[in-house]
mmCIF file of N, CA and C in Angstrom:
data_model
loop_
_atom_site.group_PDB
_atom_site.id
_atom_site.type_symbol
_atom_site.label_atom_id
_atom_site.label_comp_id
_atom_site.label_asym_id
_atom_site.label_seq_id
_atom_site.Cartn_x
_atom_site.Cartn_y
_atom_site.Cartn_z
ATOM 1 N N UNK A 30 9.890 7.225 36.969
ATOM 2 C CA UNK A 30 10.305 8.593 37.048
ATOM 3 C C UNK A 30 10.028 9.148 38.443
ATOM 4 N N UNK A 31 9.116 9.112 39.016
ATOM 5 C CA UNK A 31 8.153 9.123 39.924
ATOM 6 C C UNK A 31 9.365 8.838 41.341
ATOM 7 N N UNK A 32 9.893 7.852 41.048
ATOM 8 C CA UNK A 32 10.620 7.155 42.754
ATOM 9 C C UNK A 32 12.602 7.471 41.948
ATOM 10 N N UNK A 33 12.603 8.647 40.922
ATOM 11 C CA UNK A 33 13.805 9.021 40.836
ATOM 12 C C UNK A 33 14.875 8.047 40.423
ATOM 13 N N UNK A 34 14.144 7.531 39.415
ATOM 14 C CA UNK A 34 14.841 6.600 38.666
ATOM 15 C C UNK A 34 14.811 6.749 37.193
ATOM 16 N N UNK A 35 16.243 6.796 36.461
ATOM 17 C CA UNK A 35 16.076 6.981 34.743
ATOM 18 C C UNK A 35 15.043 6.118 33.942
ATOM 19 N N UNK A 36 14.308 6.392 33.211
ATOM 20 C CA UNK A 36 13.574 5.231 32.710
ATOM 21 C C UNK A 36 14.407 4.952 31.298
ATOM 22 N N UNK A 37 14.097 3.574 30.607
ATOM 23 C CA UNK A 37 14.407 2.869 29.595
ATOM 24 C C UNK A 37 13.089 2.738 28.825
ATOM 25 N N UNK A 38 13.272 2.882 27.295
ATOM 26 C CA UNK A 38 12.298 2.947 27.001
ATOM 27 C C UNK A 38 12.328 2.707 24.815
ATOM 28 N N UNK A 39 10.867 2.117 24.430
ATOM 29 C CA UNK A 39 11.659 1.617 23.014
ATOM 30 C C UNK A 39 10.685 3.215 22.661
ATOM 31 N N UNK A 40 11.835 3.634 21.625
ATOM 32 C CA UNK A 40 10.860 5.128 20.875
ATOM 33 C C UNK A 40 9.980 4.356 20.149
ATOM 34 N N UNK A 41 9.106 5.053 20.740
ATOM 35 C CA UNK A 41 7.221 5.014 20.023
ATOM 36 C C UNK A 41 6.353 5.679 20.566
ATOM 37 N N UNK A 42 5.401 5.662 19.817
ATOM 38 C CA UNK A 42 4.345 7.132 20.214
ATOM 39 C C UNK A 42 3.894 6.916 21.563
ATOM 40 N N UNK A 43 3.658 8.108 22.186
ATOM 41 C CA UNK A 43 3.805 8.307 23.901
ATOM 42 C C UNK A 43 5.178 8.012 24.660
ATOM 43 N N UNK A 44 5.631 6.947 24.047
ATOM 44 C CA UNK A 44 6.743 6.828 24.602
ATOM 45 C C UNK A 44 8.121 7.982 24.897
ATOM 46 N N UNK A 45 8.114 8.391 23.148
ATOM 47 C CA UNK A 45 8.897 9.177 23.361
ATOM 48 C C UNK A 45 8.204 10.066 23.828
ATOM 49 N N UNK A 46 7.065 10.570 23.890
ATOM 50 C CA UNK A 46 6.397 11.906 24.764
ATOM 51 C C UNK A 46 6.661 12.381 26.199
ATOM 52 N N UNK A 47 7.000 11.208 26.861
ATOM 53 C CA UNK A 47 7.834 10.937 28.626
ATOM 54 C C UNK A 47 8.978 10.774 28.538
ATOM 55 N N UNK A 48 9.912 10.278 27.764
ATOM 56 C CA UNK A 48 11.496 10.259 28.331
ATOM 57 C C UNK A 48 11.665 10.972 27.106
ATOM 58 N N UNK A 49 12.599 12.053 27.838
ATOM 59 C CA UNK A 49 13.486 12.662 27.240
ATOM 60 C C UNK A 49 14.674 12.081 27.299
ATOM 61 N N UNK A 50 15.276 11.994 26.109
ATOM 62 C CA UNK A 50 16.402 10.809 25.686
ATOM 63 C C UNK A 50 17.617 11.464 26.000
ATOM 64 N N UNK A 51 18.687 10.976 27.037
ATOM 65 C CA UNK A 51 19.299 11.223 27.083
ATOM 66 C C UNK A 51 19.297 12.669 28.360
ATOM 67 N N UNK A 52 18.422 12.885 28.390
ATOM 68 C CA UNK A 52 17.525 13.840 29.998
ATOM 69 C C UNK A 52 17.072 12.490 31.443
ATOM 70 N N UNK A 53 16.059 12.281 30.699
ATOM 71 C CA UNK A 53 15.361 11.593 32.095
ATOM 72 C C UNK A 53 15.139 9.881 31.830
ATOM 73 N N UNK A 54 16.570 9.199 31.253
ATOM 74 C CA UNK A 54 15.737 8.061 30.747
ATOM 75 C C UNK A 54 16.903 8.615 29.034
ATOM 76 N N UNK A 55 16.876 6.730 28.680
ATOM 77 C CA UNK A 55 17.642 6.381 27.320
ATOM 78 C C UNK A 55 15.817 5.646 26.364
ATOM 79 N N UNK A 56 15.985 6.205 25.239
ATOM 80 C CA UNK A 56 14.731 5.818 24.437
ATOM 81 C C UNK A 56 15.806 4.779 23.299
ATOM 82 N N UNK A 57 15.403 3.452 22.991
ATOM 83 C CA UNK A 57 16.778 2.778 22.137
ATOM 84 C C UNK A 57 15.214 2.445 20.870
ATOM 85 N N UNK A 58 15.912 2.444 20.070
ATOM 86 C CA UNK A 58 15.214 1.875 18.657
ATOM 87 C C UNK A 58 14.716 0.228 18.994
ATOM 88 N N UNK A 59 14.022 -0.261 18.016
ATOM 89 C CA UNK A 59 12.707 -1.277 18.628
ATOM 90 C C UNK A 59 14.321 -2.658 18.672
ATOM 91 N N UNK A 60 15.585 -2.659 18.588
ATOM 92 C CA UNK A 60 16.509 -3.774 18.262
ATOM 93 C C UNK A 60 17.489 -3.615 19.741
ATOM 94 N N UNK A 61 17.347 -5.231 19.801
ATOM 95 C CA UNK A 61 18.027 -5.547 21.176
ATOM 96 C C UNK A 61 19.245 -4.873 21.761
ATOM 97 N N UNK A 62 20.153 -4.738 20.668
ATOM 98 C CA UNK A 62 21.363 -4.537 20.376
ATOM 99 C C UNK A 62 21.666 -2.853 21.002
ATOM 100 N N UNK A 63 20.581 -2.295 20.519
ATOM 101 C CA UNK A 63 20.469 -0.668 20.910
ATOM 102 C C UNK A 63 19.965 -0.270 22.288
ATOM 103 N N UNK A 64 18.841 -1.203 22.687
ATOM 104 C CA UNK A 64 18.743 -1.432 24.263
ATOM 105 C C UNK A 64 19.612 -1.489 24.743
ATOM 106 N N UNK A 65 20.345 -3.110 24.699
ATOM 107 C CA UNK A 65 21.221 -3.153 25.683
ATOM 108 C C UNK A 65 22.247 -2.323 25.984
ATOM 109 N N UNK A 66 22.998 -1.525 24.593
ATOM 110 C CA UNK A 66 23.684 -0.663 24.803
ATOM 111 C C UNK A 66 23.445 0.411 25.740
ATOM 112 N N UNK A 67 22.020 1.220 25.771
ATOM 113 C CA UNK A 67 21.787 1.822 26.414
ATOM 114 C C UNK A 67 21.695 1.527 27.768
ATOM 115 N N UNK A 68 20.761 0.494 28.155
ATOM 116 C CA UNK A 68 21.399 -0.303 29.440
ATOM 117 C C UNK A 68 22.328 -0.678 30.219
ATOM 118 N N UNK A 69 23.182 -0.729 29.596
ATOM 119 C CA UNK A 69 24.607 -1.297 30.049
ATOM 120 C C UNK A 69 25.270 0.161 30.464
ATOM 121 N N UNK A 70 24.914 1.245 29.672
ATOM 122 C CA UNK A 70 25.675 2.488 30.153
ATOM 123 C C UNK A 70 24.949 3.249 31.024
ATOM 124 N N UNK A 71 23.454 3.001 31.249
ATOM 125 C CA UNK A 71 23.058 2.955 32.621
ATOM 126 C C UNK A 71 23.889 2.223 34.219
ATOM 127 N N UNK A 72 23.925 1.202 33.626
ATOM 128 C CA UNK A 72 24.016 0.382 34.776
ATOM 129 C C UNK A 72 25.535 0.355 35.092
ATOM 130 N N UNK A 73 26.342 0.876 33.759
ATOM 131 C CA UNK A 73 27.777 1.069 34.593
ATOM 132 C C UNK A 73 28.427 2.855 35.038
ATOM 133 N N UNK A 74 27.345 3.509 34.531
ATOM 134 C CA UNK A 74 27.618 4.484 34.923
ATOM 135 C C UNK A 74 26.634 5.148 35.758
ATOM 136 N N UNK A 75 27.202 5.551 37.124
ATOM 137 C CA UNK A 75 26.277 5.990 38.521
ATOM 138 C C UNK A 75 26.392 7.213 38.639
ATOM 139 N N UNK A 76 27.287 8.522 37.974
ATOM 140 C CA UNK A 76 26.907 9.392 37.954
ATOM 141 C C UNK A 76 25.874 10.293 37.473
ATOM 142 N N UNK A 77 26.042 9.010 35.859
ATOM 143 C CA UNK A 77 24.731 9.335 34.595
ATOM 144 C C UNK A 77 23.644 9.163 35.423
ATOM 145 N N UNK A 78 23.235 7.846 35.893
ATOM 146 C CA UNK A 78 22.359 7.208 36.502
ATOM 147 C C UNK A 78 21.258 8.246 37.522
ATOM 148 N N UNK A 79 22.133 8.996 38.517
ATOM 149 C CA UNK A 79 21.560 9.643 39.486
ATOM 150 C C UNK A 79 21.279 11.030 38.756
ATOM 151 N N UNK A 80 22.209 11.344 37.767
ATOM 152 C CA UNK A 80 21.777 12.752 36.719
ATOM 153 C C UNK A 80 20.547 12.892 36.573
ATOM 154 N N UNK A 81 20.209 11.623 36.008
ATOM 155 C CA UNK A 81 19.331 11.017 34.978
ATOM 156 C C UNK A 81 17.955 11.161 35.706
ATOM 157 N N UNK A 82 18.119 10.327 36.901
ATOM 158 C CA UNK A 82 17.021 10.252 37.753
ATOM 159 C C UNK A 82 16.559 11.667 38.832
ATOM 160 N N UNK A 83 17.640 12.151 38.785
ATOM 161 C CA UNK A 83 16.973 13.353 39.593
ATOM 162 C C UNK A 83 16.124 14.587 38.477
ATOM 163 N N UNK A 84 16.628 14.512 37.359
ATOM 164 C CA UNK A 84 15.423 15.063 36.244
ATOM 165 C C UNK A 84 14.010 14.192 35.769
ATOM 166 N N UNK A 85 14.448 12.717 36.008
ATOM 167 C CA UNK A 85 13.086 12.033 35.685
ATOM 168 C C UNK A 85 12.297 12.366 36.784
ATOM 169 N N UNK A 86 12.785 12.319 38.202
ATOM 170 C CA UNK A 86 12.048 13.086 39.654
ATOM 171 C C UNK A 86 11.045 14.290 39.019
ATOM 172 N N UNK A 87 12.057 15.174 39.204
ATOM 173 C CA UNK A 87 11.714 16.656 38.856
ATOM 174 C C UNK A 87 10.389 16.621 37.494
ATOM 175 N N UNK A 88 10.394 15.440 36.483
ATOM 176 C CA UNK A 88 9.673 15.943 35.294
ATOM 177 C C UNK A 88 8.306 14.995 35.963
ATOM 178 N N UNK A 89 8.233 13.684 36.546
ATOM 179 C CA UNK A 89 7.409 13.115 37.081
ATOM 180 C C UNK A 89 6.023 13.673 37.297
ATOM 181 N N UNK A 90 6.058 14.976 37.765
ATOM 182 C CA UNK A 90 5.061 15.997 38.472
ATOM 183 C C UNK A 90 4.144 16.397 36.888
ATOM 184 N N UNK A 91 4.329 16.446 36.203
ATOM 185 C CA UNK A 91 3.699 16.799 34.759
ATOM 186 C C UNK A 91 2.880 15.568 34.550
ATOM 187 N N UNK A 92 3.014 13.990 34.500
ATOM 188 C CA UNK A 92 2.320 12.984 34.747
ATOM 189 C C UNK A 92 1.103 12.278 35.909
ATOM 190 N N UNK A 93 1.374 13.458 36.689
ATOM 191 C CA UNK A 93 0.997 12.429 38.248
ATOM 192 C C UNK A 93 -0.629 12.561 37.845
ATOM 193 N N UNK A 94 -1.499 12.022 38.484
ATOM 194 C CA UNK A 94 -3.119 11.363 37.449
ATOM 195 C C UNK A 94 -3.721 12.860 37.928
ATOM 196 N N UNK A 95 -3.480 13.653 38.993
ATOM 197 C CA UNK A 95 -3.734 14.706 39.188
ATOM 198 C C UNK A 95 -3.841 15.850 37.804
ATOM 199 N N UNK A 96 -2.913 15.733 37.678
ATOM 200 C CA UNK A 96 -2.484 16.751 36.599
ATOM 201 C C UNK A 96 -3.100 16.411 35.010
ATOM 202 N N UNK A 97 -2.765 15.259 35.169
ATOM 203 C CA UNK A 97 -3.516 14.512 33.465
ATOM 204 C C UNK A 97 -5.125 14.619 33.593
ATOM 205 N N UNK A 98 -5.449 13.960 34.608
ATOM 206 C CA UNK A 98 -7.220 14.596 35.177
ATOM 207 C C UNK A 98 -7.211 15.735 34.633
ATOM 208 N N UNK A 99 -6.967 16.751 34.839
ATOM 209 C CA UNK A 99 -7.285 18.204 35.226
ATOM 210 C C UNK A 99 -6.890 18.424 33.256
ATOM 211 N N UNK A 100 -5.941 17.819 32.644
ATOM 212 C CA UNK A 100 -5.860 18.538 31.281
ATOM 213 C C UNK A 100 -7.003 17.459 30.511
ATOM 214 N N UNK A 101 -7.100 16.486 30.638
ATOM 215 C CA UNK A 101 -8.635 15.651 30.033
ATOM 216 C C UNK A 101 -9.581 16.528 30.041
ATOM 217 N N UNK A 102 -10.152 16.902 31.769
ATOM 218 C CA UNK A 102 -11.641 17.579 32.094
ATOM 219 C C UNK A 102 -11.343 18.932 30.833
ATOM 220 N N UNK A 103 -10.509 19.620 30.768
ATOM 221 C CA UNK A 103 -10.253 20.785 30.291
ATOM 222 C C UNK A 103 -10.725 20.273 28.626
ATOM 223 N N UNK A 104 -9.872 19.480 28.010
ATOM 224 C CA UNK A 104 -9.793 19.220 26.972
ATOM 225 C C UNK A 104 -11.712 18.440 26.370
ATOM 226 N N UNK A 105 -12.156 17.653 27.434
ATOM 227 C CA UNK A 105 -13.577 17.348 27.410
ATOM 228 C C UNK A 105 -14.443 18.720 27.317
ATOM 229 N N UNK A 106 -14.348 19.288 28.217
ATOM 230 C CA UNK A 106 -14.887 20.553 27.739
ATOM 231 C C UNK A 106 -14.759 21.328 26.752
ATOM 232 N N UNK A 107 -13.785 22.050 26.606
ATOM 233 C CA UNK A 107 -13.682 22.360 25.206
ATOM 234 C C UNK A 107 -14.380 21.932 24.094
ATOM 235 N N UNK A 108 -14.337 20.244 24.056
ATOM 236 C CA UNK A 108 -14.724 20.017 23.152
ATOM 237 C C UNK A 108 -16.593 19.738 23.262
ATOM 238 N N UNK A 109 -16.736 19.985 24.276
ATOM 239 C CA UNK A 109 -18.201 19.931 24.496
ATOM 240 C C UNK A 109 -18.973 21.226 24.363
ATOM 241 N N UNK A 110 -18.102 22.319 24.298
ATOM 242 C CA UNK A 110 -18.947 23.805 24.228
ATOM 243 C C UNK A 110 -18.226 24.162 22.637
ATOM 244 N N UNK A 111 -17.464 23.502 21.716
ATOM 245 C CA UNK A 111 -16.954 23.513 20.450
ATOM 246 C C UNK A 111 -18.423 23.688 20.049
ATOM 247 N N UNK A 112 -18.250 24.488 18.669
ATOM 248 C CA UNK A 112 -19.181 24.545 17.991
ATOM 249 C C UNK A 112 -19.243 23.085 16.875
ATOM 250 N N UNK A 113 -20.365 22.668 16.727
ATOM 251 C CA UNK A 113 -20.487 21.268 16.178
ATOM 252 C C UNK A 113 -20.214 21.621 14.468
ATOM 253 N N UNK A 114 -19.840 20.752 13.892
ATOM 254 C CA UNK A 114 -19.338 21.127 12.371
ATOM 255 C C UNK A 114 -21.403 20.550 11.885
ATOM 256 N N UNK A 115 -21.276 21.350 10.698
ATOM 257 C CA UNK A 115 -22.475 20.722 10.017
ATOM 258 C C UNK A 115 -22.239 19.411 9.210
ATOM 259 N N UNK A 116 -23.365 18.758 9.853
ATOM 260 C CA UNK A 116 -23.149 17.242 9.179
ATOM 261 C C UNK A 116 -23.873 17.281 7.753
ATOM 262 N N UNK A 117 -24.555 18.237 7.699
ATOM 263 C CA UNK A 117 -25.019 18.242 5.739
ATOM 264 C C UNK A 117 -23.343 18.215 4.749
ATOM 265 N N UNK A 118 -22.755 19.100 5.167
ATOM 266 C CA UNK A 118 -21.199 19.587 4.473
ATOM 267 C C UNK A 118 -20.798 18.027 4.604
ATOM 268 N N UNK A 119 -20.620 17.353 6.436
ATOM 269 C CA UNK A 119 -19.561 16.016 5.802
ATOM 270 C C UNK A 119 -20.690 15.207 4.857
ATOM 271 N N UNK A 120 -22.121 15.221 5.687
ATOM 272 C CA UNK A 120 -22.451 13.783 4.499
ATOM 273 C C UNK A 120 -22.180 14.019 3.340
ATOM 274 N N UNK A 121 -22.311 15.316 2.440
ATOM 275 C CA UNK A 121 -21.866 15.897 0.919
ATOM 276 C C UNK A 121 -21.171 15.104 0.499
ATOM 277 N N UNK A 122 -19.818 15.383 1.549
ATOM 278 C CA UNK A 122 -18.192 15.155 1.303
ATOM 279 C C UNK A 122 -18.319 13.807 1.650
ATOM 280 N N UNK A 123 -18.689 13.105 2.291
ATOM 281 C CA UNK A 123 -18.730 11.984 2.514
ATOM 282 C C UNK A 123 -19.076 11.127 1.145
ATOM 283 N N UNK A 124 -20.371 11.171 0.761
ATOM 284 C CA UNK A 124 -20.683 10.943 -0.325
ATOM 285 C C UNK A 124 -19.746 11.124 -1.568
ATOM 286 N N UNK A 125 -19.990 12.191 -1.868
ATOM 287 C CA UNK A 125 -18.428 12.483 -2.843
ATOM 288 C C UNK A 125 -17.579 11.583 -3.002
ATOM 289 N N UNK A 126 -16.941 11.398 -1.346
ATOM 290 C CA UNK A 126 -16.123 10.558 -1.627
ATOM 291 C C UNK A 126 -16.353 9.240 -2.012
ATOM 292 N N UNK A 127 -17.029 8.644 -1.570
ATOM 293 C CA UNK A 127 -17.965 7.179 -1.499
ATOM 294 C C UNK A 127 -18.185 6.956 -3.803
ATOM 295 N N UNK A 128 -18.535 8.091 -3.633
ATOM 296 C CA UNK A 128 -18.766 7.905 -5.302
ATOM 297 C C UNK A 128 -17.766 7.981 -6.029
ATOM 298 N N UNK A 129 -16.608 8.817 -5.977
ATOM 299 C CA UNK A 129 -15.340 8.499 -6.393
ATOM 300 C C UNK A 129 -14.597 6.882 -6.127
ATOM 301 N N UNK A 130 -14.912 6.682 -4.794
ATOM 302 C CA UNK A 130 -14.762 5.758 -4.761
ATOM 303 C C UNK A 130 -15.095 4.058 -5.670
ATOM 304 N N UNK A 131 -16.250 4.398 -5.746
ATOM 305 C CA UNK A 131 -17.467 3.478 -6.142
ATOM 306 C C UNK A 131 -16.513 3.188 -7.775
ATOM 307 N N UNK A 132 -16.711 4.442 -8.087
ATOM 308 C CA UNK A 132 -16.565 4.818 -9.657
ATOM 309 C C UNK A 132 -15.127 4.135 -10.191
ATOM 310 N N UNK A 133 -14.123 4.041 -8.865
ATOM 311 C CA UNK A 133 -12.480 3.984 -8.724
ATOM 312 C C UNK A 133 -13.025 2.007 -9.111
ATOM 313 N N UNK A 134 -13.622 1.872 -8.701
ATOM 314 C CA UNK A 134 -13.646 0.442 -8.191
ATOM 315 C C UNK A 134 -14.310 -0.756 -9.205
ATOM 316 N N UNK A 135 -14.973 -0.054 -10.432
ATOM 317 C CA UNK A 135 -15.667 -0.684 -11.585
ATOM 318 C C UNK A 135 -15.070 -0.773 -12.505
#
């Protein structure tokens, strides 16, 4: 995306989270058949192609390690000044479950 090029890509988690299908980049189902299709209409069409890539450019900037740094530290924090859940409530529930369990299983 980065050096303004469409990316290719199989839909799956994260995956589809970066290419927007049919925006910045073709996402094809996990079968050859749907790749290549998508491929092939990359590679024969150069108007799509440069469309394609001057939005994968443009979206690139949301990824760069700069930016992902900076939403981690944020997100680490948060969860470090979060108020802690009480562990009496899960072990309870924990238990609970464990004994339902137990009980499921005899």
């Amino acid at each position: 995306m980065g050096a303004g090029l469409p990316i290719m890509g199989i839909d799956s988690v994260g995956i589809g989270d970066t290419i927007q299908d049919g925006q910045t980049g073709f996402l094809a189902t996990d079968d050859l058949s749907s790749f290549t299709a998508k491929l092939t209409r990359l590679c024969l069409d150069s108007n799509l192609r440069t469309q394609m890539g001057r939005a994968a450019r443009k979206t690139s900037g949301a990824y760069a390690i700069e930016q992902t740094t900076e939403a981690m530290l944020k997100l680490y924090e948060q969860l470090i000044h979060a108020p802690r859940p009480k562990a009496r409530k899960r072990t309870a529930r924990m238990r609970a479950i464990l004994k339902d369990l137990m009980g499921e299983a005899r």
